[in-house]
Tab-separated table of N, CA and C in Angstrom:
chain	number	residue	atom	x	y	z
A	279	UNK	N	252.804	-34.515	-3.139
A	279	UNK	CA	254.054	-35.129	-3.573
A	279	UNK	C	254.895	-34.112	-4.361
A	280	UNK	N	254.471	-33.415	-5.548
A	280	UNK	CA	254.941	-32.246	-6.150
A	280	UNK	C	255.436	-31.346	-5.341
A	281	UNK	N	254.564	-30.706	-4.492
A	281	UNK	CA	254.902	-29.040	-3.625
A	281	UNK	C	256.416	-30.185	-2.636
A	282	UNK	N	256.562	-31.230	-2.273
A	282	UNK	CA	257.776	-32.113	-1.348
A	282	UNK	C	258.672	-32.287	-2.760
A	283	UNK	N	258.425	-32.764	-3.092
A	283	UNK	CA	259.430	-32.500	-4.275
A	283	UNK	C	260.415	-31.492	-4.599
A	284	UNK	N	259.407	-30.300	-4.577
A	284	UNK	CA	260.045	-29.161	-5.436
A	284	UNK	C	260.251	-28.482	-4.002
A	285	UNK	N	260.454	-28.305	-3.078
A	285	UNK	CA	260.721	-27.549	-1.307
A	285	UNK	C	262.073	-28.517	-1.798
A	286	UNK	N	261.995	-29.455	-1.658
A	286	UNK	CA	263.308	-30.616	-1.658
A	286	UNK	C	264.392	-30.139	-2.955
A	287	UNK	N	263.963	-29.856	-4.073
A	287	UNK	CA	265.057	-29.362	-5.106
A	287	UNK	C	265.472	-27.978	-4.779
A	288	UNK	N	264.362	-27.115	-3.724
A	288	UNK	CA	264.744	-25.625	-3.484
A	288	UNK	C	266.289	-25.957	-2.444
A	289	UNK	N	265.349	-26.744	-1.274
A	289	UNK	CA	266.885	-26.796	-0.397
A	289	UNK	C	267.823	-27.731	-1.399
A	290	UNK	N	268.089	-28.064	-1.979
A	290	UNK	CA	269.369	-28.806	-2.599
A	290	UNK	C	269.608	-27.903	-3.359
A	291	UNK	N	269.173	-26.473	-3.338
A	291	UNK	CA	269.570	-25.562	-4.581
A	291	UNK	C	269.702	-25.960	-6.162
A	292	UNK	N	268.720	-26.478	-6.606
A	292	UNK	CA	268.352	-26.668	-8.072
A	292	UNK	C	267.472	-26.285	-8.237
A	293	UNK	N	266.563	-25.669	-7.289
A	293	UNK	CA	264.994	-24.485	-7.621
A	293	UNK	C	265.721	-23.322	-7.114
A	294	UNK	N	265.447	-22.085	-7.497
A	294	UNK	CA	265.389	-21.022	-6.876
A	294	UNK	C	263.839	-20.070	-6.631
A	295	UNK	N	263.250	-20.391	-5.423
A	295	UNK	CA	261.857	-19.450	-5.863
A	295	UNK	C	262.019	-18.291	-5.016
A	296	UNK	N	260.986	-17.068	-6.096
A	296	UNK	CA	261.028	-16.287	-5.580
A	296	UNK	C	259.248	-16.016	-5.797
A	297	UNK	N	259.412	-14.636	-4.792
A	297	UNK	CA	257.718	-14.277	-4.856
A	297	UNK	C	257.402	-13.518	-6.384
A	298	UNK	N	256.156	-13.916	-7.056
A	298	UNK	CA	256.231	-13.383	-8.122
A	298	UNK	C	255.296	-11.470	-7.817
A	299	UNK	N	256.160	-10.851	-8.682
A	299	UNK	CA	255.844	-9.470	-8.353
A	299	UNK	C	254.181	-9.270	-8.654
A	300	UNK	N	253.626	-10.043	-9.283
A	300	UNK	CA	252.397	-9.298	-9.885
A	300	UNK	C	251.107	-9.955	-9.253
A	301	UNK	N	251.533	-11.099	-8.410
A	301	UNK	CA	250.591	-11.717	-7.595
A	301	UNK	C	251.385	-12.367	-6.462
A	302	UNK	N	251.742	-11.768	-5.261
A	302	UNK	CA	252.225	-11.998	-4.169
A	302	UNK	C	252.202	-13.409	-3.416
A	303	UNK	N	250.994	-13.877	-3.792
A	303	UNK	CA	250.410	-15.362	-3.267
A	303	UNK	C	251.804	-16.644	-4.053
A	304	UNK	N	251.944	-16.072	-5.635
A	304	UNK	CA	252.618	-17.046	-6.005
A	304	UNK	C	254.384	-16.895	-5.668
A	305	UNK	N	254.635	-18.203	-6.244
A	305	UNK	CA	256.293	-18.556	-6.259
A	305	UNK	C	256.528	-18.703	-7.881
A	306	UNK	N	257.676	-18.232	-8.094
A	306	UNK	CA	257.964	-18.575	-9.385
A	306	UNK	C	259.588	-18.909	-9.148
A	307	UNK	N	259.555	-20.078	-9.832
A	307	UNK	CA	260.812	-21.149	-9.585
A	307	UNK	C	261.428	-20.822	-10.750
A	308	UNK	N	262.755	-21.065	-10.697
A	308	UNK	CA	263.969	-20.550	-11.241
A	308	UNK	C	265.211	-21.891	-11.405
A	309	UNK	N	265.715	-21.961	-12.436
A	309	UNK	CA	266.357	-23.123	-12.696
A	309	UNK	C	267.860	-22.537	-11.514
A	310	UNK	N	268.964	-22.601	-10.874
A	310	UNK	CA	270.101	-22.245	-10.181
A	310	UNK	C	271.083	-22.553	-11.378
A	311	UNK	N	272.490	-21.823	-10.984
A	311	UNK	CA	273.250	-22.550	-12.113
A	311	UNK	C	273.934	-23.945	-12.113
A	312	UNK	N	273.498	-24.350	-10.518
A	312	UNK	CA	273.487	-25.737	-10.478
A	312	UNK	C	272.945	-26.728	-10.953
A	313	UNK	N	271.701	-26.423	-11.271
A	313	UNK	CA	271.139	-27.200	-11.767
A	313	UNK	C	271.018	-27.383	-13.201
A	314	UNK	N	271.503	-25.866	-14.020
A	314	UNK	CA	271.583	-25.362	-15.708
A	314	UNK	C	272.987	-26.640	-15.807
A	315	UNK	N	274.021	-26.833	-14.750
A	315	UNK	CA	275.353	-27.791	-15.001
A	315	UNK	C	274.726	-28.860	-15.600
A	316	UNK	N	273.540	-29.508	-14.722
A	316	UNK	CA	273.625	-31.231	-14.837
A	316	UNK	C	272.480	-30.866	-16.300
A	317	UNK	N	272.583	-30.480	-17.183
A	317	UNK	CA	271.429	-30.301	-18.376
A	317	UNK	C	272.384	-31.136	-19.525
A	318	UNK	N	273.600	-31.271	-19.190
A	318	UNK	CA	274.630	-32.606	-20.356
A	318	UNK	C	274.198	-33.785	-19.546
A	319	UNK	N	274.030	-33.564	-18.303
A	319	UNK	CA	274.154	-35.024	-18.008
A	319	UNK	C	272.581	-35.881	-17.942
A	320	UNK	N	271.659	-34.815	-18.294
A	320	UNK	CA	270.030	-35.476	-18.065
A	320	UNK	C	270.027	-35.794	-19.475
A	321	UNK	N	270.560	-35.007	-20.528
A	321	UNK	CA	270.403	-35.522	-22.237
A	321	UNK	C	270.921	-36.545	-21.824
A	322	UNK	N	272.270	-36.922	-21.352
A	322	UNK	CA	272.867	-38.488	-22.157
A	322	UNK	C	272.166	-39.307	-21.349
A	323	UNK	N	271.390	-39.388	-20.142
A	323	UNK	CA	270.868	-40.244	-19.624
A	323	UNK	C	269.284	-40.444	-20.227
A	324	UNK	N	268.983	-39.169	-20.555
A	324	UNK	CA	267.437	-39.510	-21.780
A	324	UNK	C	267.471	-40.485	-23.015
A	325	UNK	N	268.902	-40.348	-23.440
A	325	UNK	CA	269.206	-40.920	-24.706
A	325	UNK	C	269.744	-42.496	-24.352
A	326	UNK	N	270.304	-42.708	-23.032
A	326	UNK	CA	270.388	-44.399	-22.861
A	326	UNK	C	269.311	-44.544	-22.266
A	327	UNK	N	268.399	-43.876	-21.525
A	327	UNK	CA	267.082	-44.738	-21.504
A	327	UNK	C	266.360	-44.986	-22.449
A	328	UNK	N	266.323	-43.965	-23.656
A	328	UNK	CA	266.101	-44.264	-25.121
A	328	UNK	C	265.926	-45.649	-25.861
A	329	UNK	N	267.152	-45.548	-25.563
A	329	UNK	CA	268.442	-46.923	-26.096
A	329	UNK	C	268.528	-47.952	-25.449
A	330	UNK	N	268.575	-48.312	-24.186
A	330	UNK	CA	268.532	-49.399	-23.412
A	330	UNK	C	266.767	-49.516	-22.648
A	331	UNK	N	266.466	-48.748	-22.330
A	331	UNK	CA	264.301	-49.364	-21.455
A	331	UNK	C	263.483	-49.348	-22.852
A	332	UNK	N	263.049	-50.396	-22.595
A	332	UNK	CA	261.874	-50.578	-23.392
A	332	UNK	C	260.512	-49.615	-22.674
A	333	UNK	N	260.621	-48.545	-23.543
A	333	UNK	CA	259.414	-47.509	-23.553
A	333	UNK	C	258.734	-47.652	-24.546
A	334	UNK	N	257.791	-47.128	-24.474
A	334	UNK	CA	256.667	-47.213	-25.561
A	334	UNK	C	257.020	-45.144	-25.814
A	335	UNK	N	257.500	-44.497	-25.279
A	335	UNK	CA	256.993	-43.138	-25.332
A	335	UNK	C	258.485	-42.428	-25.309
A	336	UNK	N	259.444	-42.729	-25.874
A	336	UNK	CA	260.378	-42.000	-25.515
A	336	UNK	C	260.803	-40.827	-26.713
A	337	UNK	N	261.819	-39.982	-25.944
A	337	UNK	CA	261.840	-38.609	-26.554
A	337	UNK	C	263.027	-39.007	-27.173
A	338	UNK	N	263.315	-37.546	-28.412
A	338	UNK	CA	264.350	-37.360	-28.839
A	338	UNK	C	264.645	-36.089	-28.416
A	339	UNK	N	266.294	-35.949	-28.608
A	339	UNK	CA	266.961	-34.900	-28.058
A	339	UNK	C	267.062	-33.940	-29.304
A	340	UNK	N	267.133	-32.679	-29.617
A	340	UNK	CA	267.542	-31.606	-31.052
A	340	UNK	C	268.533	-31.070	-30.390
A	341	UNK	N	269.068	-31.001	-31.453
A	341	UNK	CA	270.447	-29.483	-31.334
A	341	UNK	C	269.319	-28.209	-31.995
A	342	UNK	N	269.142	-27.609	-31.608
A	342	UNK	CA	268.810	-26.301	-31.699
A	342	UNK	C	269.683	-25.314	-33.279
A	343	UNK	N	270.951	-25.177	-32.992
A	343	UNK	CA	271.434	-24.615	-33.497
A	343	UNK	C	271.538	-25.151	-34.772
A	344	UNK	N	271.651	-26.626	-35.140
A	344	UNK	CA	272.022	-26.900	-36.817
A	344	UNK	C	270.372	-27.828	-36.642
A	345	UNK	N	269.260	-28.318	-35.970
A	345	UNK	CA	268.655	-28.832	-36.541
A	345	UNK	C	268.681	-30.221	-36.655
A	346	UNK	N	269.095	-31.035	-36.134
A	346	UNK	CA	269.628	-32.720	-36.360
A	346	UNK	C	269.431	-32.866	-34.943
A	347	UNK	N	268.492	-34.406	-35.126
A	347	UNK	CA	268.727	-34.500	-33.666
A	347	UNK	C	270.246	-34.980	-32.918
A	348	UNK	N	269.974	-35.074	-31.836
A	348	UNK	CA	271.454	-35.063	-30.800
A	348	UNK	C	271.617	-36.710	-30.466
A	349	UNK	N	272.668	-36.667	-30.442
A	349	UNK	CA	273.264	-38.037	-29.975
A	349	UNK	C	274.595	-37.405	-28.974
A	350	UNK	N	274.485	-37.532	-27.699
A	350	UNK	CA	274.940	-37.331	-26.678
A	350	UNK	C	276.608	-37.624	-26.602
A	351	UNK	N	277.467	-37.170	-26.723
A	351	UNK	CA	278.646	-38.005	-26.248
A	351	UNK	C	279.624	-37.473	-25.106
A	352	UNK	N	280.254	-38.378	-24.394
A	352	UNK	CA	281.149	-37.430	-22.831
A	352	UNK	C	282.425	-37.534	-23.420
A	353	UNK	N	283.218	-36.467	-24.107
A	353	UNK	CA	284.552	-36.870	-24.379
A	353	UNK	C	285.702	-35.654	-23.092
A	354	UNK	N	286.477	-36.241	-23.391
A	354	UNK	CA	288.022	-35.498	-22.714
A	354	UNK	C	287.784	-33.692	-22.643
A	355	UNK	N	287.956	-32.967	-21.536
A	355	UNK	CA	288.041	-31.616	-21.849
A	355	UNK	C	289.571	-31.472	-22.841
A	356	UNK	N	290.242	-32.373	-22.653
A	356	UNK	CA	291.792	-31.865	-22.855
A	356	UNK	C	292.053	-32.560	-24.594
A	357	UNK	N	291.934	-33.588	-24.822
A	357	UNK	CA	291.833	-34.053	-26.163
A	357	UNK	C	290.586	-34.162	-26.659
A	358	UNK	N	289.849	-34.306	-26.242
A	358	UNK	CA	288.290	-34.280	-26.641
A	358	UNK	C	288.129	-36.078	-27.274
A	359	UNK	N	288.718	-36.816	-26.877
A	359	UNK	CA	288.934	-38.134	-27.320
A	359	UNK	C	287.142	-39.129	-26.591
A	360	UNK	N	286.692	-39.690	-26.953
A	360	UNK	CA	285.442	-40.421	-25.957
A	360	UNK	C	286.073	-40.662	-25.045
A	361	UNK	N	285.219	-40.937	-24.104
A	361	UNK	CA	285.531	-40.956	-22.591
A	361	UNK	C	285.118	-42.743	-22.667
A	362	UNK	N	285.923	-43.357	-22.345
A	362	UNK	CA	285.386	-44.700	-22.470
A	362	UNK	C	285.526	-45.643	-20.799
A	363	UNK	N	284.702	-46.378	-20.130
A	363	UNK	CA	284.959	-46.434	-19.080
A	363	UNK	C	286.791	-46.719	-18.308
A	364	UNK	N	287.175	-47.561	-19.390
A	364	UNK	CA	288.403	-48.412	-18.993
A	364	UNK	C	289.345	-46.990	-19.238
A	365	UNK	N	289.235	-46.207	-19.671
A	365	UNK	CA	290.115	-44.891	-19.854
A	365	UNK	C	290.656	-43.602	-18.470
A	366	UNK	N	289.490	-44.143	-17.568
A	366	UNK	CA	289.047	-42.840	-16.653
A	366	UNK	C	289.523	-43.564	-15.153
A	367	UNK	N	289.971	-42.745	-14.759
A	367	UNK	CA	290.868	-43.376	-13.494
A	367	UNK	C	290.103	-41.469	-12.556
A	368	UNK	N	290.242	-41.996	-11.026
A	368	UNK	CA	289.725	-40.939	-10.305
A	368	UNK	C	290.941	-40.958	-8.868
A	369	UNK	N	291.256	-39.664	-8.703
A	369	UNK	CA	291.887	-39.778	-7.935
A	369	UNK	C	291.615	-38.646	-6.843
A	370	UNK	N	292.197	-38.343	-5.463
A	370	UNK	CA	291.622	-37.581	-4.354
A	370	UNK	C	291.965	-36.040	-4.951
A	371	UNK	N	290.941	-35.157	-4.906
A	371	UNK	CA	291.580	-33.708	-4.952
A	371	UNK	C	292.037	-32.820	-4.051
A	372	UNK	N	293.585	-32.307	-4.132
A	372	UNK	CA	293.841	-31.790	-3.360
A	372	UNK	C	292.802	-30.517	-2.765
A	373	UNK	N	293.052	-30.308	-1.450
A	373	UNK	CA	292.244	-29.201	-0.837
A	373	UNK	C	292.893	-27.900	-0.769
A	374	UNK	N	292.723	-26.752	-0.822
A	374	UNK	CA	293.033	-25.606	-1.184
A	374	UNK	C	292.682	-24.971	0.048
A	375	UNK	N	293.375	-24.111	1.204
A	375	UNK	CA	292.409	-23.031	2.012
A	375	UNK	C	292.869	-21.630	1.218
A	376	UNK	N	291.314	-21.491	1.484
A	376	UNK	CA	291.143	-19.565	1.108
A	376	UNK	C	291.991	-18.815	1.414
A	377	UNK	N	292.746	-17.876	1.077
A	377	UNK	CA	293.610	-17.279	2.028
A	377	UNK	C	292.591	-16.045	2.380
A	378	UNK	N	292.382	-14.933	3.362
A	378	UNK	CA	291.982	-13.925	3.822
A	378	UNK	C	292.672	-13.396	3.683
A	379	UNK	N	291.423	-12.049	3.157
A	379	UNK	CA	291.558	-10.914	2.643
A	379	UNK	C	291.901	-9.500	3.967
């Protein structure tokens, strides 16, 4: 189930393995920077399963840098205001072609 798993995160590009130099037999897996993106979005979803499932075992999140644990929040790139559902509207993005070089 593991080794299907992790073949399955390689092709979706969120593993990267490579052969490890010092024993040929192995793989040594590599986070992509696709997968370093969704690392905001697995905290705030650790922290409402926290908060909303009744676990017996759940984690807390740290900030590293000051020491306190983390409490997750999604605000605005542009005002930095919370992102609240009734706020967020989605609309089609325009498509762009490459121009050649």
């Amino acid at each position: 189930v593991l080794s299907r798993r992790r073949r399955g995160m390689v092709q979706a590009r969120l593993l990267d393995a490579q052969t490890d130099a010092a024993d040929g037999r192995r793989q040594i897996y590599r986070l992509t920077p696709a997968s370093r993106d969704l690392t905001a979005y697995l905290v705030c979803l650790a922290h409402w399963a926290g908060s909303y499932l009744e676990q017996q075992d759940s984690i807390q999140a740290w900030h590293r840098t000051c020491g306190r644990p983390l409490v997750p929040r999604v605000v605005c790139s542009a005002c930095t205001a919370p992102l609240l559902p009734w706020d967020v509207t989605f609309s089609p993005v325009p498509h762009f072609k490459k121009e050649s070089s």
